[in-house]
Amino acid sequence: MPVSRRSFVNFATAAVAAPLAWSLAGGRLTARTATSDKFEVSLTPAQWHAKLSPAAFNVLREEGTEAPFTSPLNDEHRAGTFACAGCALPAFASTTKFDSHTGWPSFWAPLKNAVLTRVDGSLGMTRTEVHCRRCGGHLGHVFDDGPKPTGLRYCMNGVAMTFAPARS
């Protein structure tokens, strides 16, 4: 199967930049502490630590990122729903998932009323962060190089989500 230029560039960027940044940050990329806005689900840092794995806490509450190609959700192809690992809010339908060849689970659209976005100026670039609407957890970033019909690529951290297969 031929590889598109965009797929190659995305892969090369992820393969070089993410592990380098990951190692320079000692395995933790922290842009800043999760937003202090009020959300339906609001826990103290100690409560979040008790609820989440260290990796999920780093991503959801400290806006870190997981290493590319490490999430089992990258290879999840069953029908179902991807939800926020912090509060279980359904965030993405499996029907919108696609292989972006970047190393992270990618979707072309979130479920209605599931996510919020804001500008992220960390790491010397401007990106758009994606957060859970209910708990404010950092899920990943959205880019404008995705497939039709939206042209968007919601590049999510697998550790920030759970997957529930559709009922038969």
PDB file of C-alpha atoms in Angstrom:
ATOM      1  CA  MET A   1       0.000   0.000   0.000  1.00  0.00           C
ATOM      2  CA  PRO A   2       1.552   3.353  -0.996  1.00  0.00           C
ATOM      3  CA  VAL A   3       2.248   5.883   1.734  1.00  0.00           C
ATOM      4  CA  SER A   4       1.043   9.437   1.173  1.00  0.00           C
ATOM      5  CA  ARG A   5       3.371  12.373   1.691  1.00  0.00           C
ATOM      6  CA  ARG A   6       1.197  13.602   4.592  1.00  0.00           C
ATOM      7  CA  SER A   7       1.299  10.182   6.285  1.00  0.00           C
ATOM      8  CA  PHE A   8       5.064  10.050   5.893  1.00  0.00           C
ATOM      9  CA  VAL A   9       5.553  13.575   7.269  1.00  0.00           C
ATOM     10  CA  ASN A  10       3.186  12.880  10.198  1.00  0.00           C
ATOM     11  CA  PHE A  11       4.975   9.632  10.986  1.00  0.00           C
ATOM     12  CA  ALA A  12       8.444  11.158  10.669  1.00  0.00           C
ATOM     13  CA  THR A  13       7.502  14.086  12.887  1.00  0.00           C
ATOM     14  CA  ALA A  14       6.007  11.812  15.542  1.00  0.00           C
ATOM     15  CA  ALA A  15       8.879   9.347  15.320  1.00  0.00           C
ATOM     16  CA  VAL A  16      11.513  12.041  15.859  1.00  0.00           C
ATOM     17  CA  ALA A  17       9.923  14.839  17.885  1.00  0.00           C
ATOM     18  CA  ALA A  18       7.786  12.978  20.405  1.00  0.00           C
ATOM     19  CA  PRO A  19      10.404  10.525  21.708  1.00  0.00           C
ATOM     20  CA  LEU A  20      12.983  13.331  21.858  1.00  0.00           C
ATOM     21  CA  ALA A  21      10.648  15.591  23.829  1.00  0.00           C
ATOM     22  CA  TRP A  22       9.564  12.607  25.923  1.00  0.00           C
ATOM     23  CA  SER A  23      13.143  11.774  26.896  1.00  0.00           C
ATOM     24  CA  LEU A  24      14.123  15.392  27.499  1.00  0.00           C
ATOM     25  CA  ALA A  25      11.183  15.700  29.904  1.00  0.00           C
ATOM     26  CA  GLY A  26      12.148  12.519  31.724  1.00  0.00           C
ATOM     27  CA  GLY A  27       9.138  10.663  30.344  1.00  0.00           C
ATOM     28  CA  ARG A  28       6.744  13.479  31.227  1.00  0.00           C
ATOM     29  CA  LEU A  29       5.661  16.213  28.892  1.00  0.00           C
ATOM     30  CA  THR A  30       3.817  18.737  30.976  1.00  0.00           C
ATOM     31  CA  ALA A  31       2.580  21.862  29.261  1.00  0.00           C
ATOM     32  CA  ARG A  32       0.924  23.156  32.424  1.00  0.00           C
ATOM     33  CA  THR A  33      -1.428  21.987  35.116  1.00  0.00           C
ATOM     34  CA  ALA A  34      -4.952  21.191  33.955  1.00  0.00           C
ATOM     35  CA  THR A  35      -7.305  24.115  33.791  1.00  0.00           C
ATOM     36  CA  SER A  36      -8.777  25.430  37.020  1.00  0.00           C
ATOM     37  CA  ASP A  37     -12.174  26.064  35.400  1.00  0.00           C
ATOM     38  CA  LYS A  38     -15.204  24.540  37.100  1.00  0.00           C
ATOM     39  CA  PHE A  39     -16.519  21.309  35.616  1.00  0.00           C
ATOM     40  CA  GLU A  40     -19.340  18.883  36.437  1.00  0.00           C
ATOM     41  CA  VAL A  41     -16.736  16.389  37.653  1.00  0.00           C
ATOM     42  CA  SER A  42     -14.231  18.195  39.828  1.00  0.00           C
ATOM     43  CA  LEU A  43     -11.847  16.311  42.099  1.00  0.00           C
ATOM     44  CA  THR A  44      -8.857  17.354  44.167  1.00  0.00           C
ATOM     45  CA  PRO A  45      -5.403  16.408  42.873  1.00  0.00           C
ATOM     46  CA  ALA A  46      -5.237  13.689  45.553  1.00  0.00           C
ATOM     47  CA  GLN A  47      -8.576  12.264  44.392  1.00  0.00           C
ATOM     48  CA  TRP A  48      -7.435  12.296  40.752  1.00  0.00           C
ATOM     49  CA  HIS A  49      -4.178  10.542  41.771  1.00  0.00           C
ATOM     50  CA  ALA A  50      -6.192   7.847  43.556  1.00  0.00           C
ATOM     51  CA  LYS A  51      -8.535   7.394  40.587  1.00  0.00           C
ATOM     52  CA  LEU A  52      -6.033   7.414  37.689  1.00  0.00           C
ATOM     53  CA  SER A  53      -2.847   5.583  36.804  1.00  0.00           C
ATOM     54  CA  PRO A  54       0.285   7.765  36.906  1.00  0.00           C
ATOM     55  CA  ALA A  55       0.336   7.892  33.084  1.00  0.00           C
ATOM     56  CA  ALA A  56      -3.350   8.836  32.860  1.00  0.00           C
ATOM     57  CA  PHE A  57      -2.897  11.486  35.566  1.00  0.00           C
ATOM     58  CA  ASN A  58       0.031  12.993  33.643  1.00  0.00           C
ATOM     59  CA  VAL A  59      -1.994  13.264  30.455  1.00  0.00           C
ATOM     60  CA  LEU A  60      -5.458  14.126  31.781  1.00  0.00           C
ATOM     61  CA  ARG A  61      -4.532  16.417  34.670  1.00  0.00           C
ATOM     62  CA  GLU A  62      -1.072  17.760  33.715  1.00  0.00           C
ATOM     63  CA  GLU A  63      -1.606  17.937  29.932  1.00  0.00           C
ATOM     64  CA  GLY A  64       1.217  15.512  29.177  1.00  0.00           C
ATOM     65  CA  THR A  65       1.392  13.111  26.263  1.00  0.00           C
ATOM     66  CA  GLU A  66       2.043   9.421  25.942  1.00  0.00           C
ATOM     67  CA  ALA A  67       4.795   8.058  23.741  1.00  0.00           C
ATOM     68  CA  PRO A  68       3.608   7.361  20.175  1.00  0.00           C
ATOM     69  CA  PHE A  69       2.666   3.811  19.158  1.00  0.00           C
ATOM     70  CA  THR A  70       2.235   2.688  22.792  1.00  0.00           C
ATOM     71  CA  SER A  71      -1.545   2.711  23.219  1.00  0.00           C
ATOM     72  CA  PRO A  72      -3.552  -0.474  22.682  1.00  0.00           C
ATOM     73  CA  LEU A  73      -6.409   1.808  21.551  1.00  0.00           C
ATOM     74  CA  ASN A  74      -4.372   2.588  18.442  1.00  0.00           C
ATOM     75  CA  ASP A  75      -5.205  -0.927  17.240  1.00  0.00           C
ATOM     76  CA  GLU A  76      -8.822  -0.969  18.467  1.00  0.00           C
ATOM     77  CA  HIS A  77     -11.081  -1.536  15.460  1.00  0.00           C
ATOM     78  CA  ARG A  78     -14.293  -2.887  16.976  1.00  0.00           C
ATOM     79  CA  ALA A  79     -17.558  -0.957  16.891  1.00  0.00           C
ATOM     80  CA  GLY A  80     -18.044   1.000  20.095  1.00  0.00           C
ATOM     81  CA  THR A  81     -17.360   4.206  21.971  1.00  0.00           C
ATOM     82  CA  PHE A  82     -14.190   5.846  23.260  1.00  0.00           C
ATOM     83  CA  ALA A  83     -14.754   7.725  26.533  1.00  0.00           C
ATOM     84  CA  CYS A  84     -12.766  10.022  28.816  1.00  0.00           C
ATOM     85  CA  ALA A  85     -10.753   7.904  31.276  1.00  0.00           C
ATOM     86  CA  GLY A  86     -11.277  10.554  33.939  1.00  0.00           C
ATOM     87  CA  CYS A  87     -15.068  10.743  34.032  1.00  0.00           C
ATOM     88  CA  ALA A  88     -16.357   8.165  31.507  1.00  0.00           C
ATOM     89  CA  LEU A  89     -18.030  10.777  29.271  1.00  0.00           C
ATOM     90  CA  PRO A  90     -18.426   9.252  25.784  1.00  0.00           C
ATOM     91  CA  ALA A  91     -16.166  11.317  23.526  1.00  0.00           C
ATOM     92  CA  PHE A  92     -15.672   9.564  20.155  1.00  0.00           C
ATOM     93  CA  ALA A  93     -17.578   6.965  18.142  1.00  0.00           C
ATOM     94  CA  SER A  94     -15.563   4.182  16.546  1.00  0.00           C
ATOM     95  CA  THR A  95     -17.151   5.113  13.213  1.00  0.00           C
ATOM     96  CA  THR A  96     -15.057   8.319  13.193  1.00  0.00           C
ATOM     97  CA  LYS A  97     -11.737   6.600  13.998  1.00  0.00           C
ATOM     98  CA  PHE A  98      -9.084   6.346  11.293  1.00  0.00           C
ATOM     99  CA  ASP A  99      -5.415   5.396  11.062  1.00  0.00           C
ATOM    100  CA  SER A 100      -3.468   8.649  10.844  1.00  0.00           C
ATOM    101  CA  HIS A 101      -0.100   6.821  10.986  1.00  0.00           C
ATOM    102  CA  THR A 102       0.984   9.213  13.757  1.00  0.00           C
ATOM    103  CA  GLY A 103       1.096   6.725  16.637  1.00  0.00           C
ATOM    104  CA  TRP A 104      -1.965   7.984  18.479  1.00  0.00           C
ATOM    105  CA  PRO A 105      -5.664   7.066  18.125  1.00  0.00           C
ATOM    106  CA  SER A 106      -7.190   9.565  15.677  1.00  0.00           C
ATOM    107  CA  PHE A 107     -10.758  10.579  14.903  1.00  0.00           C
ATOM    108  CA  TRP A 108     -12.311  12.968  12.393  1.00  0.00           C
ATOM    109  CA  ALA A 109     -15.034  14.207  14.799  1.00  0.00           C
ATOM    110  CA  PRO A 110     -15.982  14.013  18.493  1.00  0.00           C
ATOM    111  CA  LEU A 111     -19.443  13.149  19.744  1.00  0.00           C
ATOM    112  CA  LYS A 112     -21.763  16.117  20.167  1.00  0.00           C
ATOM    113  CA  ASN A 113     -21.171  18.129  23.357  1.00  0.00           C
ATOM    114  CA  ALA A 114     -18.243  15.907  24.395  1.00  0.00           C
ATOM    115  CA  VAL A 115     -15.142  18.088  24.110  1.00  0.00           C
ATOM    116  CA  LEU A 116     -13.911  21.641  24.539  1.00  0.00           C
ATOM    117  CA  THR A 117     -10.909  23.172  22.787  1.00  0.00           C
ATOM    118  CA  ARG A 118      -8.440  25.939  23.553  1.00  0.00           C
ATOM    119  CA  VAL A 119      -5.208  27.315  22.108  1.00  0.00           C
ATOM    120  CA  ASP A 120      -2.002  25.660  23.316  1.00  0.00           C
ATOM    121  CA  GLY A 121       1.203  27.638  22.796  1.00  0.00           C
ATOM    122  CA  SER A 122       3.538  25.165  24.525  1.00  0.00           C
ATOM    123  CA  LEU A 123       6.549  23.467  22.925  1.00  0.00           C
ATOM    124  CA  GLY A 124       7.223  26.486  20.701  1.00  0.00           C
ATOM    125  CA  MET A 125       4.199  25.993  18.443  1.00  0.00           C
ATOM    126  CA  THR A 126       0.518  26.877  18.358  1.00  0.00           C
ATOM    127  CA  ARG A 127      -1.872  23.928  18.514  1.00  0.00           C
ATOM    128  CA  THR A 128      -5.470  23.391  19.585  1.00  0.00           C
ATOM    129  CA  GLU A 129      -5.909  21.334  22.761  1.00  0.00           C
ATOM    130  CA  VAL A 130      -8.871  19.020  23.207  1.00  0.00           C
ATOM    131  CA  HIS A 131     -10.343  18.634  26.699  1.00  0.00           C
ATOM    132  CA  CYS A 132     -13.218  16.618  28.117  1.00  0.00           C
ATOM    133  CA  ARG A 133     -16.244  18.846  28.488  1.00  0.00           C
ATOM    134  CA  ARG A 134     -17.303  17.220  31.786  1.00  0.00           C
ATOM    135  CA  CYS A 135     -14.043  16.973  33.789  1.00  0.00           C
ATOM    136  CA  GLY A 136     -11.632  19.203  31.858  1.00  0.00           C
ATOM    137  CA  GLY A 137      -9.212  16.327  31.301  1.00  0.00           C
ATOM    138  CA  HIS A 138      -6.672  16.819  28.510  1.00  0.00           C
ATOM    139  CA  LEU A 139      -7.330  14.293  25.743  1.00  0.00           C
ATOM    140  CA  GLY A 140      -4.961  15.471  23.000  1.00  0.00           C
ATOM    141  CA  HIS A 141      -4.928  17.971  20.125  1.00  0.00           C
ATOM    142  CA  VAL A 142      -6.895  18.626  16.946  1.00  0.00           C
ATOM    143  CA  PHE A 143      -5.265  19.436  13.606  1.00  0.00           C
ATOM    144  CA  ASP A 144      -6.680  20.487  10.225  1.00  0.00           C
ATOM    145  CA  ASP A 145      -5.063  17.684   8.200  1.00  0.00           C
ATOM    146  CA  GLY A 146      -7.676  14.965   8.675  1.00  0.00           C
ATOM    147  CA  PRO A 147      -9.930  13.133   6.242  1.00  0.00           C
ATOM    148  CA  LYS A 148     -13.324  14.106   4.891  1.00  0.00           C
ATOM    149  CA  PRO A 149     -15.987  14.951   5.856  1.00  0.00           C
ATOM    150  CA  THR A 150     -14.494  17.330   8.481  1.00  0.00           C
ATOM    151  CA  GLY A 151     -10.869  17.617   7.390  1.00  0.00           C
ATOM    152  CA  LEU A 152      -9.930  17.402  11.079  1.00  0.00           C
ATOM    153  CA  ARG A 153      -7.646  14.990  12.925  1.00  0.00           C
ATOM    154  CA  TYR A 154      -8.409  14.637  16.618  1.00  0.00           C
ATOM    155  CA  CYS A 155      -5.114  13.102  17.751  1.00  0.00           C
ATOM    156  CA  MET A 156      -5.881  11.637  21.179  1.00  0.00           C
ATOM    157  CA  ASN A 157      -3.809  10.044  23.907  1.00  0.00           C
ATOM    158  CA  GLY A 158      -5.001   6.470  24.347  1.00  0.00           C
ATOM    159  CA  VAL A 159      -4.212   6.540  28.068  1.00  0.00           C
ATOM    160  CA  ALA A 160      -6.718   9.403  28.420  1.00  0.00           C
ATOM    161  CA  MET A 161      -9.547   7.222  27.082  1.00  0.00           C
ATOM    162  CA  THR A 162     -11.326   3.938  27.634  1.00  0.00           C
ATOM    163  CA  PHE A 163     -13.118   1.837  25.040  1.00  0.00           C
ATOM    164  CA  ALA A 164     -16.523   0.165  25.382  1.00  0.00           C
ATOM    165  CA  PRO A 165     -17.472  -2.235  22.576  1.00  0.00           C
ATOM    166  CA  ALA A 166     -20.943  -1.878  21.097  1.00  0.00           C
ATOM    167  CA  ARG A 167     -23.500  -4.326  22.435  1.00  0.00           C
ATOM    168  CA  SER A 168     -24.476  -7.071  20.035  1.00  0.00           C
TER     169      SER A 168
END
